XYZ file of C-alpha atoms in Angstrom:
260
model
C 0.052 -0.021 0.022
C 2.812 2.386 0.885
C 4.579 1.730 -2.381
C 1.298 2.350 -4.210
C 0.917 5.761 -2.462
C 4.478 6.710 -3.404
C 3.745 5.845 -7.060
C 0.541 7.881 -6.971
C 2.354 10.836 -5.479
C 5.047 10.660 -8.165
C 2.397 10.496 -10.878
C 0.649 13.510 -9.442
C 3.893 15.574 -9.246
C 4.959 14.615 -12.800
C 1.608 15.472 -14.383
C 1.308 18.658 -12.370
C 4.682 19.844 -13.753
C 4.202 18.852 -17.392
C 1.520 19.916 -19.879
C -0.908 17.519 -21.637
C -1.257 20.270 -24.312
C 1.266 20.167 -27.095
C 2.278 23.166 -29.257
C 0.946 23.739 -32.741
C 3.657 26.218 -33.614
C 7.196 26.383 -32.224
C 9.302 29.480 -31.707
C 13.028 29.135 -31.158
C 14.543 31.916 -28.859
C 18.383 32.260 -29.311
C 21.087 34.692 -28.625
C 22.629 36.022 -25.485
C 21.559 37.815 -22.291
C 18.959 40.261 -23.680
C 17.119 37.370 -25.288
C 17.463 35.270 -22.152
C 16.056 38.249 -20.261
C 17.516 40.471 -17.539
C 14.440 42.704 -17.138
C 13.837 43.395 -13.418
C 17.347 42.239 -12.372
C 18.815 44.530 -9.661
C 21.902 43.526 -7.697
C 21.799 40.040 -9.236
C 18.203 39.445 -7.992
C 15.012 39.434 -10.029
C 12.238 41.628 -8.648
C 9.557 39.165 -9.643
C 7.476 41.707 -11.436
C 5.585 40.329 -14.481
C 3.721 42.854 -16.624
C 0.226 42.131 -17.879
C 1.537 41.677 -21.510
C 3.878 38.793 -20.175
C 1.376 36.915 -18.008
C 1.123 33.143 -18.490
C -1.505 31.599 -20.718
C -2.688 28.036 -21.182
C -1.861 28.423 -24.830
C 1.788 29.330 -24.215
C 4.112 26.458 -23.450
C 7.882 26.320 -22.673
C 10.347 23.524 -23.368
C 12.253 22.851 -20.168
C 15.943 21.846 -19.992
C 14.634 18.300 -19.453
C 12.760 18.536 -22.801
C 9.229 18.572 -21.273
C 6.462 21.037 -22.207
C 5.147 23.049 -19.285
C 3.086 26.159 -18.964
C 5.308 29.051 -19.866
C 6.190 31.822 -17.448
C 9.038 34.235 -16.919
C 11.902 33.738 -16.451
C 11.787 31.557 -19.573
C 15.502 30.736 -19.506
C 15.837 30.008 -15.839
C 16.916 26.410 -16.425
C 18.849 27.161 -19.613
C 21.010 30.215 -18.928
C 21.921 28.770 -15.641
C 25.170 30.728 -14.896
C 23.199 34.049 -14.661
C 20.143 35.405 -12.908
C 17.354 35.502 -15.418
C 14.416 37.839 -15.473
C 11.823 39.130 -17.993
C 12.762 38.723 -21.660
C 10.819 39.368 -24.924
C 9.365 35.836 -25.291
C 6.159 36.013 -23.256
C 5.053 39.427 -24.597
C 5.857 38.181 -28.074
C 3.663 35.070 -27.660
C 0.841 36.884 -26.044
C 0.838 39.399 -28.864
C 0.780 36.593 -31.439
C -2.222 34.930 -29.843
C -4.016 38.320 -29.480
C -3.705 38.908 -33.194
C -4.381 35.433 -34.328
C -5.484 32.872 -31.711
C -5.484 30.095 -34.347
C -1.712 30.091 -34.162
C -1.844 28.554 -30.700
C -0.871 26.702 -28.700
C 2.515 28.275 -29.068
C 5.635 26.438 -27.830
C 8.592 28.654 -26.847
C 11.971 26.888 -26.954
C 14.493 28.965 -24.910
C 18.091 28.454 -26.170
C 19.784 31.819 -25.392
C 22.951 31.840 -23.330
C 24.338 34.997 -21.805
C 26.036 33.807 -18.683
C 28.150 36.260 -16.784
C 30.181 37.350 -19.778
C 27.940 36.968 -22.807
C 28.417 34.891 -25.931
C 29.882 35.946 -29.295
C 28.288 34.967 -32.564
C 31.400 32.828 -33.314
C 30.381 30.645 -30.399
C 27.096 29.926 -32.200
C 28.732 28.553 -35.344
C 27.440 25.287 -36.778
C 28.975 22.339 -35.014
C 29.733 24.386 -31.824
C 28.371 23.559 -28.466
C 25.679 26.308 -28.371
C 24.536 25.530 -31.946
C 24.306 21.810 -31.159
C 22.319 22.506 -28.078
C 19.914 24.699 -30.013
C 19.374 22.031 -32.652
C 18.945 19.250 -30.067
C 16.209 21.273 -28.364
C 14.603 22.215 -31.630
C 14.413 18.616 -32.772
C 13.027 17.542 -29.381
C 10.300 20.237 -29.704
C 9.313 19.052 -33.120
C 8.882 15.479 -31.960
C 5.758 16.561 -30.145
C 4.115 17.222 -33.562
C 4.448 21.017 -33.850
C 6.226 22.842 -36.589
C 8.808 25.625 -36.249
C 7.096 28.895 -37.117
C 10.149 31.191 -36.623
C 13.451 31.863 -34.965
C 13.911 34.972 -32.784
C 17.617 36.095 -32.472
C 18.951 38.783 -30.185
C 22.738 38.797 -29.883
C 25.751 40.967 -30.709
C 26.636 42.918 -27.541
C 29.723 40.682 -27.006
C 30.962 41.320 -30.587
C 31.457 45.072 -29.904
C 34.781 44.592 -28.111
C 37.171 43.236 -30.765
C 37.374 44.933 -34.224
C 37.622 41.549 -35.956
C 34.379 40.281 -34.374
C 32.562 43.507 -35.442
C 33.987 43.298 -38.984
C 33.005 39.623 -39.364
C 29.538 39.977 -37.780
C 27.519 40.334 -40.967
C 29.074 37.336 -42.599
C 28.788 35.146 -39.478
C 25.132 36.166 -39.034
C 24.221 35.170 -42.589
C 26.132 31.862 -42.211
C 24.270 31.124 -38.961
C 20.873 31.748 -40.456
C 21.633 29.676 -43.495
C 22.826 26.791 -41.326
C 19.701 26.912 -39.124
C 17.389 26.863 -42.152
C 19.289 23.981 -43.738
C 19.366 21.901 -40.600
C 15.723 22.568 -39.813
C 14.861 21.624 -43.339
C 13.083 24.941 -44.009
C 14.951 27.120 -46.618
C 12.568 30.052 -46.078
C 12.028 29.717 -42.349
C 11.082 33.224 -41.039
C 13.789 34.717 -38.792
C 13.361 37.971 -36.830
C 16.547 39.365 -35.336
C 17.309 42.409 -33.218
C 19.665 45.281 -33.827
C 21.413 45.829 -30.511
C 20.801 48.899 -28.333
C 23.973 48.508 -26.293
C 27.292 46.619 -26.076
C 30.144 45.484 -23.925
C 32.640 47.489 -26.052
C 33.012 50.606 -28.209
C 31.891 49.013 -31.559
C 28.162 49.034 -31.086
C 27.510 51.036 -34.205
C 29.669 48.762 -36.312
C 27.605 45.683 -35.202
C 24.367 47.561 -35.560
C 25.333 48.544 -39.107
C 25.993 44.849 -39.873
C 22.643 43.802 -38.472
C 20.627 46.427 -40.146
C 22.327 45.813 -43.503
C 21.572 42.132 -43.523
C 19.194 41.607 -46.358
C 18.049 37.944 -46.692
C 14.616 36.766 -47.822
C 12.193 36.141 -45.025
C 14.586 37.720 -42.508
C 13.562 40.912 -40.702
C 15.390 43.087 -38.283
C 13.787 45.124 -35.509
C 15.751 47.922 -33.895
C 16.181 48.005 -30.094
C 17.866 51.439 -30.188
C 16.106 53.853 -27.792
C 14.492 51.130 -25.635
C 15.133 51.587 -21.943
C 18.136 50.061 -20.339
C 18.893 48.982 -16.710
C 21.441 50.823 -14.675
C 24.219 48.640 -16.245
C 23.552 50.367 -19.575
C 23.667 46.991 -21.229
C 20.480 45.059 -20.506
C 16.873 46.005 -21.482
C 14.503 46.899 -18.726
C 11.236 45.034 -18.199
C 9.070 47.744 -19.993
C 11.629 47.606 -22.885
C 11.528 43.802 -23.110
C 7.718 43.973 -23.226
C 7.790 46.498 -26.057
C 10.430 44.508 -27.945
C 8.292 41.287 -27.759
C 5.518 43.192 -29.487
C 7.898 44.547 -32.083
C 9.148 41.014 -32.867
C 5.561 39.709 -33.165
C 4.494 42.527 -35.508
C 7.600 41.992 -37.714
C 6.765 38.227 -37.898
C 3.138 38.935 -38.834
C 4.193 41.341 -41.564
C 6.481 38.616 -42.998
C 3.840 35.978 -42.885
C 1.241 38.132 -44.524
C 3.538 39.146 -47.315
């Protein structure tokens, strides 16, 4: 009897933490800390504030580090970007905006893959065959096994490439190569990709990287500009209101692409 009760308790805990709902459309979230989300982080502690636009919904799921679908809520990257304190990112406001405009696209499955850590990640670390790229593909393939299809990739990265001149000069080529590799390995040559032109950086070459991002012209790839969005006191990471606004911008850019 005791063994049966233990089994029943385990089943209850397992089913309570995983979702019976499976996503219809999958969104891959990749990049570094501003995609992972640092909104609301002060003195390495998240304030716990979740704006209305980022509230959980039964139609928004998140793929955990253990490759299980659960109801999504911020911080989305808490078990992915584990070497940093995560807060609010653009993912939840993006997904809520998508469902508000077209509920038929739900349920939406968000697949957090961004890694910021304490020092950030350069785009060279995301090259095909590297650790971060392989982890992204492993998670993407696991997400697709549930039956959903990848609707888009959201990419926000570049702050770490503003330190060394070679990184800034190579950024445009490396970005194009990354997008080409993702599309090829996901078997979708025109997979929609929305990326973000950075608002800040760890070095002095912010404008060089921004120029490369804004000048990237690839079919079914759109860039939204984060310049002017509010930053935290570190002058590097987007604030919670800025992340909420960015999520809406990403959603609107994706809709414009789909409709065209």
